[in-house]
Coordinates of C-alpha atoms and ligand atoms in Angstrom, one line a residue:
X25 CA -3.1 21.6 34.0
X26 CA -6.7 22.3 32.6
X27 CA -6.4 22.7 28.7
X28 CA -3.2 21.7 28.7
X29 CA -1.9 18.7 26.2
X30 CA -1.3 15.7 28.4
X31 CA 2.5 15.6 29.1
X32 CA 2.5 11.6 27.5
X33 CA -0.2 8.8 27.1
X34 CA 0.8 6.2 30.0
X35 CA -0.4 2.9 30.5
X36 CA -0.4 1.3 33.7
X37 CA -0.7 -2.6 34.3
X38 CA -0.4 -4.2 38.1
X39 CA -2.6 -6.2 39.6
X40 CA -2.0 -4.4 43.5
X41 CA -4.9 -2.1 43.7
X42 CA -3.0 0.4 46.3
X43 CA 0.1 0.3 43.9
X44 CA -2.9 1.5 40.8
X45 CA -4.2 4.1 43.2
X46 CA -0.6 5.8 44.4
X47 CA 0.8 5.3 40.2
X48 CA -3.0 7.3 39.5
X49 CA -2.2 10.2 41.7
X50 CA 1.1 10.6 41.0
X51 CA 1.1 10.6 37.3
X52 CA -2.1 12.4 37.0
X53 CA -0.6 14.6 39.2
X54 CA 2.4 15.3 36.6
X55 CA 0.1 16.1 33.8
X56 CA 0.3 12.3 32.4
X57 CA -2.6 11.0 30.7
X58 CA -2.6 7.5 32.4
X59 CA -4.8 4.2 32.1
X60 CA -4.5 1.8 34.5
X61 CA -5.7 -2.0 33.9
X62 CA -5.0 -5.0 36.2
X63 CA -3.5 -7.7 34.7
X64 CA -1.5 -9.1 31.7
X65 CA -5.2 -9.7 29.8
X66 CA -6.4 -5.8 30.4
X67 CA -2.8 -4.9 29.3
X68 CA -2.8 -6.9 26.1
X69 CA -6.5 -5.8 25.3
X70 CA -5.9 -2.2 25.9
X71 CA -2.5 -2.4 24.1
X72 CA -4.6 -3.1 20.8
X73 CA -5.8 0.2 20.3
X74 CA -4.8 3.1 18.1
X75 CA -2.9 5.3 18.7
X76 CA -0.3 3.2 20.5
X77 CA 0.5 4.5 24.2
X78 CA 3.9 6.6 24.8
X79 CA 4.8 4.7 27.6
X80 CA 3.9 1.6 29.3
X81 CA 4.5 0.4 33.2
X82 CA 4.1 -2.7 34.1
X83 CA 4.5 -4.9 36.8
X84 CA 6.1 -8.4 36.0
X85 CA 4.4 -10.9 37.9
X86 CA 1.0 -10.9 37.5
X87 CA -1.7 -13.7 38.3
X88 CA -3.3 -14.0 34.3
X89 CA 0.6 -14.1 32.9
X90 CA 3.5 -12.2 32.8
X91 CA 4.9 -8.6 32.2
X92 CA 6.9 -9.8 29.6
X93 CA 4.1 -10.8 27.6
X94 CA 3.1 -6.9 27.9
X95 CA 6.3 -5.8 27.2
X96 CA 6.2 -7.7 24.0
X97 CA 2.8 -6.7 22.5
X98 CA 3.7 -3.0 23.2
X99 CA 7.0 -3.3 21.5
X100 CA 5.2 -5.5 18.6
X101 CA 2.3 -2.8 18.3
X102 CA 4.8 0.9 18.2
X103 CA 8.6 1.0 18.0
X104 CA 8.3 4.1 20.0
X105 CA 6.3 2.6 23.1
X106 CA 8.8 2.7 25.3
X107 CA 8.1 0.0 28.2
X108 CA 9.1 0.3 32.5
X109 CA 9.1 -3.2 34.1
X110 CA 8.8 -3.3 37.9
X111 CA 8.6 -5.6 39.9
X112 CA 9.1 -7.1 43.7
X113 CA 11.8 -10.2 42.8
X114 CA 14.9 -9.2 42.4
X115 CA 15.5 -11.5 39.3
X116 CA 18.6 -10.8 37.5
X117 CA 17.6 -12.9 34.7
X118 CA 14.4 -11.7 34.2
X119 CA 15.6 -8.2 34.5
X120 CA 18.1 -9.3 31.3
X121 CA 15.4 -10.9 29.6
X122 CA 13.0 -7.9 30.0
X123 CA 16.1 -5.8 28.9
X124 CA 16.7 -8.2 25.4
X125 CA 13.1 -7.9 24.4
X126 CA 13.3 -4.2 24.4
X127 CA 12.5 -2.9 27.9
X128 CA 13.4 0.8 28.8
X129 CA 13.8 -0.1 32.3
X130 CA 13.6 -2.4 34.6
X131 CA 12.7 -1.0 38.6
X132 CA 12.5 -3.4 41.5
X133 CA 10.1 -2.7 44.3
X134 CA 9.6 -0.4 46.4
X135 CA 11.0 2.0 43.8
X136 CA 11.0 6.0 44.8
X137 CA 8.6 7.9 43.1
X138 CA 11.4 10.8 42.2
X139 CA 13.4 7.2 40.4
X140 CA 10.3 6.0 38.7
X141 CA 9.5 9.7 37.6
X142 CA 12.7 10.7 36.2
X143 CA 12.9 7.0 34.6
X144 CA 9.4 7.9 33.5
X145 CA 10.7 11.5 31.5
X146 CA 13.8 9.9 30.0
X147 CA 11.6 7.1 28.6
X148 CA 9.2 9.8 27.2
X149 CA 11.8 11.6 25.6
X150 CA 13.3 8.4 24.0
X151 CA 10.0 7.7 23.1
X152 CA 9.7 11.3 20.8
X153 CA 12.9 10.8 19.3
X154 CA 11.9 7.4 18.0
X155 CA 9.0 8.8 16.5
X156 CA 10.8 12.0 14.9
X157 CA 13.5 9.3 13.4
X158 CA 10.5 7.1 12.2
X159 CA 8.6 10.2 10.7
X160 CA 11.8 11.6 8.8
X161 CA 12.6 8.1 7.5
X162 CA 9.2 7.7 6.7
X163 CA 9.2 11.2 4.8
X164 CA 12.5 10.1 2.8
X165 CA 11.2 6.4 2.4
X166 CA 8.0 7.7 0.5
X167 CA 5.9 5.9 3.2
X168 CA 4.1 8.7 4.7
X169 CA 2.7 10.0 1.0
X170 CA 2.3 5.9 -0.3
X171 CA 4.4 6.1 -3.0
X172 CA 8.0 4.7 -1.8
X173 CA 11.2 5.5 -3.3
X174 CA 14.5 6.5 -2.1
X175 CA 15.9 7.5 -5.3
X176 CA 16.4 11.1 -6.2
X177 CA 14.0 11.4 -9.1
X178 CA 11.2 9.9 -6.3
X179 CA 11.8 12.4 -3.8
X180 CA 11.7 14.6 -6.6
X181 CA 8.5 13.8 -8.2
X182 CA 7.1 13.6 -4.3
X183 CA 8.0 17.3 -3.6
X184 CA 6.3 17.9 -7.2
X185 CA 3.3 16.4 -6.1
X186 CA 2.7 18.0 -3.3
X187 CA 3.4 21.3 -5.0
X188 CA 0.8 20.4 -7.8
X189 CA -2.0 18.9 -5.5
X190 CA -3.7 22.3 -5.2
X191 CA -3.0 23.5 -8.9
X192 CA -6.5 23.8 -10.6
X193 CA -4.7 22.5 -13.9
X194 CA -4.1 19.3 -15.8
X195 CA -1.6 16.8 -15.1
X196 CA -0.4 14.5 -17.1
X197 CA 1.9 11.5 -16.1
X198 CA 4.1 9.3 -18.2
X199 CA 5.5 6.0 -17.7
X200 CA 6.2 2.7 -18.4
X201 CA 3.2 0.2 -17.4
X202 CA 3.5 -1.2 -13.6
X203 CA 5.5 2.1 -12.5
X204 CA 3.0 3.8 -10.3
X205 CA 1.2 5.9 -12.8
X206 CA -2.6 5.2 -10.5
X207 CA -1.0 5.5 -7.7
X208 CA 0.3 9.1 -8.6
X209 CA -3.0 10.6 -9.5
X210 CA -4.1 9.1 -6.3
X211 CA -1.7 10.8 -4.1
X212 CA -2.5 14.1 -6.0
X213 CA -6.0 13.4 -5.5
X214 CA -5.3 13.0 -1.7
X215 CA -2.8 15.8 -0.9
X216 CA -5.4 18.0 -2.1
X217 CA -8.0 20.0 -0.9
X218 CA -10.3 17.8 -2.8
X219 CA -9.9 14.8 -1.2
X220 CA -13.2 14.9 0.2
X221 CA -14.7 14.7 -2.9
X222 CA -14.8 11.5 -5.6
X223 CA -11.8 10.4 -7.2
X224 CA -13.2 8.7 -10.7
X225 CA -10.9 6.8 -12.9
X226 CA -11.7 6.2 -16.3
X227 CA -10.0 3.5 -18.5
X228 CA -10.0 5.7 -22.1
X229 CA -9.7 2.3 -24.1
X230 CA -11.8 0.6 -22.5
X231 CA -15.0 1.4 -24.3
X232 CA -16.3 1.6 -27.9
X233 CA -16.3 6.1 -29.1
X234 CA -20.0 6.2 -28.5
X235 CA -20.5 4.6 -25.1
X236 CA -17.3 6.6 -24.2
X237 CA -19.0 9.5 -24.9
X238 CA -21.7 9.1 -22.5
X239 CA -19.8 7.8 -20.3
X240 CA -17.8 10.9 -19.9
X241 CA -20.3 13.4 -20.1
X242 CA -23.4 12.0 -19.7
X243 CA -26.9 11.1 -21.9
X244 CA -30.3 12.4 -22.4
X245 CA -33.0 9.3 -22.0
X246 CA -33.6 8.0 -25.2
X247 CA -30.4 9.8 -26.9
X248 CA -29.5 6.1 -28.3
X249 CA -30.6 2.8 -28.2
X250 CA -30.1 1.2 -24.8
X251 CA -30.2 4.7 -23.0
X252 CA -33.4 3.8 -20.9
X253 CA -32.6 6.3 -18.3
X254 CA -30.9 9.9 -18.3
X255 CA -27.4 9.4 -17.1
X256 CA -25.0 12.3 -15.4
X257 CA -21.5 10.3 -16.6
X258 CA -18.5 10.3 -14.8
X259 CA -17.1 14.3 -15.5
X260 CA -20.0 15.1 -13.1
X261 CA -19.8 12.1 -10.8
X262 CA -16.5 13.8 -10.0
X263 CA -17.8 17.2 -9.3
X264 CA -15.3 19.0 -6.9
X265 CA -13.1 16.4 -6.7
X266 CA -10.5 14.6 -9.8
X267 CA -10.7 12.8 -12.7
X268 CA -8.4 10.5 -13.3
X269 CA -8.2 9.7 -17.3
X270 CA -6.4 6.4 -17.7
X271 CA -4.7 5.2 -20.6
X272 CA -5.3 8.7 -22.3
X273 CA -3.3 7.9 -25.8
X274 CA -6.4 5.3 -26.5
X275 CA -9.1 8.0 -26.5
X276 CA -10.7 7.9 -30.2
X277 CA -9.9 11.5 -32.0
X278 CA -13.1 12.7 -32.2
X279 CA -13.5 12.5 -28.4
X280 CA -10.4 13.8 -27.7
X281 CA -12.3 17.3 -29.7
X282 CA -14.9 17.6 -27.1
X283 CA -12.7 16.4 -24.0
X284 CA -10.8 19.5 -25.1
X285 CA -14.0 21.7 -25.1
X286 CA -14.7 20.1 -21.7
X287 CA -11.2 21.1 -20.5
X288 CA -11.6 24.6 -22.0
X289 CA -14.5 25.6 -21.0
X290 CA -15.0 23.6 -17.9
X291 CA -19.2 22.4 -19.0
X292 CA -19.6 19.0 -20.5
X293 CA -22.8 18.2 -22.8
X294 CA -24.7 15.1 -22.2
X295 CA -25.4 13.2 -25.2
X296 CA -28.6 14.4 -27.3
X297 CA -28.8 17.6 -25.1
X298 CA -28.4 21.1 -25.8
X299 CA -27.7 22.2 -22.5
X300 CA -24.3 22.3 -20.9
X301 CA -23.4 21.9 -17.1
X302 CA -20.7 23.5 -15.5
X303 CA -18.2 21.0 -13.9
X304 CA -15.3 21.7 -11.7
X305 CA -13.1 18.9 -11.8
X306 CA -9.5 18.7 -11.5
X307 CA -8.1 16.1 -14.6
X308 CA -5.2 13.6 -14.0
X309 CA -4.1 12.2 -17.1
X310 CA -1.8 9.2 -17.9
X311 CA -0.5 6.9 -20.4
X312 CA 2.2 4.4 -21.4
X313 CA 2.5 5.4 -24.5
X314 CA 5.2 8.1 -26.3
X315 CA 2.1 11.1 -26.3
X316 CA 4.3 13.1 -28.5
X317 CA 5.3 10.7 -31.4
X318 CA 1.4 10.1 -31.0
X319 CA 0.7 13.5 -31.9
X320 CA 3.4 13.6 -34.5
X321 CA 2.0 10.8 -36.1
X322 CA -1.5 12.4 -36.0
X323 CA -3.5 9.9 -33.6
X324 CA -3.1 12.6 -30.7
X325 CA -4.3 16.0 -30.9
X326 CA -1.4 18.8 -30.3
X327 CA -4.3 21.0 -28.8
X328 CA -5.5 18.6 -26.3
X329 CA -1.9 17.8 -26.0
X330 CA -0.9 21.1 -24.9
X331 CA -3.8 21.1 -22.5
X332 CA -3.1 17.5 -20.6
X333 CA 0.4 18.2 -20.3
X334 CA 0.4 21.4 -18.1
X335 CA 2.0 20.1 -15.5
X336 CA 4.0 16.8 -16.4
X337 CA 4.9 14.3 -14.3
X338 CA 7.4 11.3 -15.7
X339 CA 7.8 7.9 -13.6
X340 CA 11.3 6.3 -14.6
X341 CA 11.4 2.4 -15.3
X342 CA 12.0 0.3 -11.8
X343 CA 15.6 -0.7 -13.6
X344 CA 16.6 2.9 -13.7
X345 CA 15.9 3.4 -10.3
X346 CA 17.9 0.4 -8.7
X347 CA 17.8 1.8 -5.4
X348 CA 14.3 2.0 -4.9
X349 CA 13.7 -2.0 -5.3
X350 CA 14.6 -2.7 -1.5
X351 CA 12.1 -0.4 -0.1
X352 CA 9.7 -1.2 -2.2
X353 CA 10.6 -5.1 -1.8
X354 CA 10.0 -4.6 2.0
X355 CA 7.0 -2.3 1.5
X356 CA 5.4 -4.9 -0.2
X357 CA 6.6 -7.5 1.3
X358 CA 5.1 -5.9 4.9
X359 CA 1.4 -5.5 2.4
X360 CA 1.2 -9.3 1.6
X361 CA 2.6 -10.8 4.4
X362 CA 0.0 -8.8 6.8
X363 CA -3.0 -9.8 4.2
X364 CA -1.4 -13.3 4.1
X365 CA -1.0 -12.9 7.7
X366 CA 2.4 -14.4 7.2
X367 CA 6.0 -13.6 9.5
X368 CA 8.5 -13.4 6.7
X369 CA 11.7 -11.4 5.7
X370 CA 13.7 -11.3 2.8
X371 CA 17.2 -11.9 2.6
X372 CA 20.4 -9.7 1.6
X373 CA 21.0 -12.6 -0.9
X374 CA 16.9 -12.0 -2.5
X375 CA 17.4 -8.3 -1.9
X376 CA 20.7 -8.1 -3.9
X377 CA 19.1 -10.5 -6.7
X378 CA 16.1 -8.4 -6.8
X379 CA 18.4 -5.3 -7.3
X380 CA 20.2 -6.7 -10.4
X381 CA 16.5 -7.7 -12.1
X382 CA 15.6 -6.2 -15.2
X383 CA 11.8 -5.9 -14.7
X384 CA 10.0 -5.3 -17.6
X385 CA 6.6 -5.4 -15.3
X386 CA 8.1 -2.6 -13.2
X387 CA 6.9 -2.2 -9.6
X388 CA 3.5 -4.2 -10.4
X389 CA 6.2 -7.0 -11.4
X390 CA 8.5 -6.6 -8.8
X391 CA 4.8 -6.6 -6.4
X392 CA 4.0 -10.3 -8.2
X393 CA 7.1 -12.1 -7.4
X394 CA 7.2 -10.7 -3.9
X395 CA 3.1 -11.5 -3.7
X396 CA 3.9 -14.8 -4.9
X397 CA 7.1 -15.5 -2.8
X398 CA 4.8 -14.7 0.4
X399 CA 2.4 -17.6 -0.5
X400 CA 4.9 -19.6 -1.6
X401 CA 8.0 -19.6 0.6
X402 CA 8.1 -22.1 3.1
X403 CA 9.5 -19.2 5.3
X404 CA 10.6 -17.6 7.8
X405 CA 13.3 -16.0 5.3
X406 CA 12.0 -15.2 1.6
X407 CA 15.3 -16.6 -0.8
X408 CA 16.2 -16.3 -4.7
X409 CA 14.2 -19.6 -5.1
X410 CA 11.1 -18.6 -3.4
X411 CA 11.3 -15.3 -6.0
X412 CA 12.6 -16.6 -9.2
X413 CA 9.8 -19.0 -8.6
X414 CA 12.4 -21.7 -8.9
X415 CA 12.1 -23.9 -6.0
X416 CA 11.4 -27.4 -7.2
X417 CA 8.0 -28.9 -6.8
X418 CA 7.1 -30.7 -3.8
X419 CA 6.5 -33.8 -5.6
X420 CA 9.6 -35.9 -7.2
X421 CA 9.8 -35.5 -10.9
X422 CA 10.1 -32.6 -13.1
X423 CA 8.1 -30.7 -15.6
X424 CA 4.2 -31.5 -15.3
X425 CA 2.6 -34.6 -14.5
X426 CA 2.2 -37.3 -17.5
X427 CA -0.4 -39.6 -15.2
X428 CA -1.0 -41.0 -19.4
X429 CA 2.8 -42.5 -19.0
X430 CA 2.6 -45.7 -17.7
X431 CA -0.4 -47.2 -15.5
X432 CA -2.2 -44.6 -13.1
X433 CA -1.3 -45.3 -9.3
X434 CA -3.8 -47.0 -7.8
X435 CA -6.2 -44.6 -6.0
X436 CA -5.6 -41.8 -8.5
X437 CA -7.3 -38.5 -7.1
X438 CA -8.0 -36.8 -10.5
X439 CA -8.7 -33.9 -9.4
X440 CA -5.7 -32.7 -7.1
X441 CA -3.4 -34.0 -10.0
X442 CA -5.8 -31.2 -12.5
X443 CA -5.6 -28.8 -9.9
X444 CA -1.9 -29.2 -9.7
X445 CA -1.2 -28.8 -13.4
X446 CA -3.9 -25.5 -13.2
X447 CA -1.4 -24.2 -10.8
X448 CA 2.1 -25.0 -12.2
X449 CA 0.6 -23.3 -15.5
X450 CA -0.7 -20.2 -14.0
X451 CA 2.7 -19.8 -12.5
X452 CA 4.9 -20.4 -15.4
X453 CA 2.0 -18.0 -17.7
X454 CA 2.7 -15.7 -15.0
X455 CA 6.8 -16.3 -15.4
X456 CA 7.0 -15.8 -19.2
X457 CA 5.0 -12.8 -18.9
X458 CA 7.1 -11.0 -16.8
X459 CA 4.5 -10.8 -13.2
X460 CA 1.8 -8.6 -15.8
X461 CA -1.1 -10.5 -14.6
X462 CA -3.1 -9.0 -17.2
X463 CA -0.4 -10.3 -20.1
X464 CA -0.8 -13.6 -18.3
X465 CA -4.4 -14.1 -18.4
X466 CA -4.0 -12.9 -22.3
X467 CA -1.8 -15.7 -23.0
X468 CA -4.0 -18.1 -21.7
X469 CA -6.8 -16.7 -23.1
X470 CA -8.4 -15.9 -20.4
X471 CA -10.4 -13.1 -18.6
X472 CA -8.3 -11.0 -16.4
X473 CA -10.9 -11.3 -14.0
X474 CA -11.0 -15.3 -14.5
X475 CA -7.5 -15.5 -14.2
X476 CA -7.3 -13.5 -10.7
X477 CA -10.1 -15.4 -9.4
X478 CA -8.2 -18.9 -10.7
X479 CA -4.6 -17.4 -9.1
X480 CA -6.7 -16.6 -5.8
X481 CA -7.9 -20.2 -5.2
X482 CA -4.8 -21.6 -4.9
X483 CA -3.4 -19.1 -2.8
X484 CA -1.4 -17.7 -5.3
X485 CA -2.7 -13.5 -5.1
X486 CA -4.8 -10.9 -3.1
X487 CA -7.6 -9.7 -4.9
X488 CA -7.1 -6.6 -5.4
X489 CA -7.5 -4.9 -8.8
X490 CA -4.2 -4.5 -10.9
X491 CA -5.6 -2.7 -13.7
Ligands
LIG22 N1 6.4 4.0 -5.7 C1 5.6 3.0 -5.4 N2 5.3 2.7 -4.1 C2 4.5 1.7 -3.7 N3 3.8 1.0 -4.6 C3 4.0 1.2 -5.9 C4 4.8 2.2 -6.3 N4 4.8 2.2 -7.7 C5 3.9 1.3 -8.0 N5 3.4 0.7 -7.0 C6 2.5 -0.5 -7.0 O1 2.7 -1.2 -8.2 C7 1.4 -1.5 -8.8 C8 1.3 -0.9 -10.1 O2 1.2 0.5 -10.0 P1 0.2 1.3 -10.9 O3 -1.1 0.6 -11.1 O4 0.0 2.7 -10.3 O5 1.0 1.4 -12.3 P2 0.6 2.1 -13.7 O6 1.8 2.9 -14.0 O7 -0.7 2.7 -13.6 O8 0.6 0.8 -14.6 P3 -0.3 0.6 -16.0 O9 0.3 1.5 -17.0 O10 0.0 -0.8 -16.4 O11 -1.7 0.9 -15.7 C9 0.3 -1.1 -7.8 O12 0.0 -2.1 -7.0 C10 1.0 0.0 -7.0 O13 0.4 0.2 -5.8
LIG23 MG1 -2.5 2.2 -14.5

């Protein structure tokens, strides 16, 4: 069998040494690729690793614990880990039980080896078409590109994507804030050949014309005041790999002239030099605002226009695209329940109210209520109250605490009651603002960065960047 691909990836758990040693020879024998571990412990810690096994054997009654606690971490780890139970009892109910938690099989002692070896084959081959179902639903799920949606225009723009990937010219992508603009340049960025290489996102707005400037393409020493050291900027910090221009439609007019000349004629000129510097650099752009009324209305050059919007790539509002919100509810539910490490589900009822949302805040909004939901529910099933944010507050009385009505209770812990109120209001500045974190912070004038930190201390969000 030299060279050849192993037939399956077995694992083998029984703590009889002779049973390890005739199970080695045989499967070896059969071209299986086979561990074999004695004991439940072994099992479980071998179990861990990536990739999952194909197949598992296991023997049920073992002196650290039992099969069906290996039975359970290999279903929890792969739905296509198909599992054999053996064992030398014949125990009808344990044979069920093994049976309800998702055993295969179930063999009694002294099996044949021809029975455990066709049971073996059939269990392989359930095992493949699990994992061809998982990998086509997973293909029309968005899951295996990152960027989920069922709906036609998502398989759509998916199929663009990985058309465009390779294409040396722009892209620009449209949409509505919250609808997955990033996340599109990112999966161009990795479906291409350059995805070795540095992907560089640049917020447009987010700097004053002449630091822009440099920061795109770069300074001499001494060009300005402040420019202590020489400085490469980001076009070349990107060099073989993307740049991702963010919020495009805010890049001041004069810079959008020599972004243009950097597009054209693929150099960029550092600030106070007079050399230029070849660049290959693939450009992403994206905005949320109407590009074309901008360059009807003059703020938005047509040429640079023209050379953004080679390839074009639109993402529809969340509320166009109803059929999309329950994969993307689960996807994210599955991403904040895992960094929560929380066991929750969401119910038809939460899935249907979802579905019928208007969400302004698009998929970041729709990611909010679910992130929220996930610290807040009291669980195991995620209901219309945990998302709408509605569930009444643990404490009796509505509205905020008025500890000025009335004599304070007698000890008053000051600081629990503050931290309480901090809460209540970050949630309802969240509520009124439609999930946007950012508009949140904004309305309480506050820091985006303040505001995430603030929402993080009580357990309210990850910490992962939403802007
Ligand atoms: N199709 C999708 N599948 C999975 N996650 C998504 C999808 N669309 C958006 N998201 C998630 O929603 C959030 C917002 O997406 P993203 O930051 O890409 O939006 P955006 O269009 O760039 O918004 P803005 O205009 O406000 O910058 C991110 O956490 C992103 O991962
Ligand atoms: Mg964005």
């Amino acid at each position: 069998m030299a060279g050849d691909e192993p037939k399956g990836r077995i694992l083998v758990s029984d703590d009889e040494p002779g049973l390890r040693e005739m199970l080695r020879v045989l499967l070896r024998r059969r071209g299986y690729d086979v561990t074999l571990v004695d004991g439940v412990r072994a099992a479980l810690a071998h179990l861990g690793a990536d990739p999952p096994y194909d197949a598992v054997v296991t023997d049920l009654r073992m002196p650290d614990g039992s099969g069906l606690e290996v039975l359970e971490a290999a279903r929890e780890k792969s739905e296509s880990t198909q599992v054999i139970v053996i064992t030398a009892f014949a125990a009808t109910d344990r044979a069920v039980e093994a049976m309800r938690l998702g055993a295969y099989d179930f063999l009694e002692k002294p099996f044949k080896n021809d029975v455990l070896l066709a049971t073996l084959e059939k269990a392989l081959e359930k095992h493949d078409i699990v994992r061809e179902n998982r990998a086509l639903r997973d293909h029309l799920t968005g899951k295996d590109s990152g960027l989920i949606g069922v709906s036609d225009v998502m398989q759509e723009l998916r199929r663009l994507i990985a058309r465009a990937a390779d294409a040396p010219t722009s892209v620009l992508i449209t949409g509505e804030s919250g609808t997955g603009k990033e996340l599109v340049a990112r999966a161009l960025h990795t479906q291409s050949s350059r995805r070795e290489r540095a992907f560089v996102t640049i917020n447009c707005g987010a700097l004053p014309e002449q630091l822009m400037e440099s920061e795109l393409f770069g300074h001499e020493k001494g060009a300005f005041t402040g420019a202590a050291a020489k400085k490469d900027g980001l076009f070349r910090a990107a060099e073989g790999g993307t740049l991702f221009l963010d919020e495009v439609g805010e890049l001041p007019l004069p810079l959008q002239v020599k972004l243009l000349r950097a597009l054209q004629e693929r150099k960029v000129r550092p600030v106070g030099s007079e050399r230029e510097h070849p660049v290959d650099v693939r450009v992403v752009a994206a905005t949320n605002r109407d590009l074309e009324a901008e360059v009807r209305e003059g703020r938005f050059r047509e040429d640079l226009y023209y050379r953004l919007n080679v390839i074009r790539m639109t993402l529809p509002p969340l509320r166009d695209r109803p059929e999309d919100v329950r994969p993307l509810a689960e996807h994210l539910l599955h991403k904040h329940a895992t960094f929560q490490r929380r066991s929750l589900r969401l119910g038809d009822e939460a899935l249907r109210w979802l579905a019928a949302q208007p969400f302004p805040g698009n998929v970041r909004e729709l990611e909010n209520l679910v992130e929220r939901a996930v610290a807040l529910a009291p669980g195991p099933e995620i209901d219309v109250e945990d998302l709408a944010g509605r569930r009444p507050p643990p404490t009796p009385g509505t509205g905020l605490p008025r500890p000025l009505d009335g004599p304070l209770p007698d000890p008053f812990d000051l600081d629990a009651h503050l931290a309480e109120i901090e809460k209540r209001i970050l949630l309802q500045a969240l509520e009124q603002r439609g999930g946007v974190r950012k508009h949140a912070a904004k309305l309480l004038g506050m820091t985006f960065r303040s505001f995430r930190y603030r929402l993080a201390k009580y357990g309210l969000g990850g910490d992962e960047e939403d802007e």
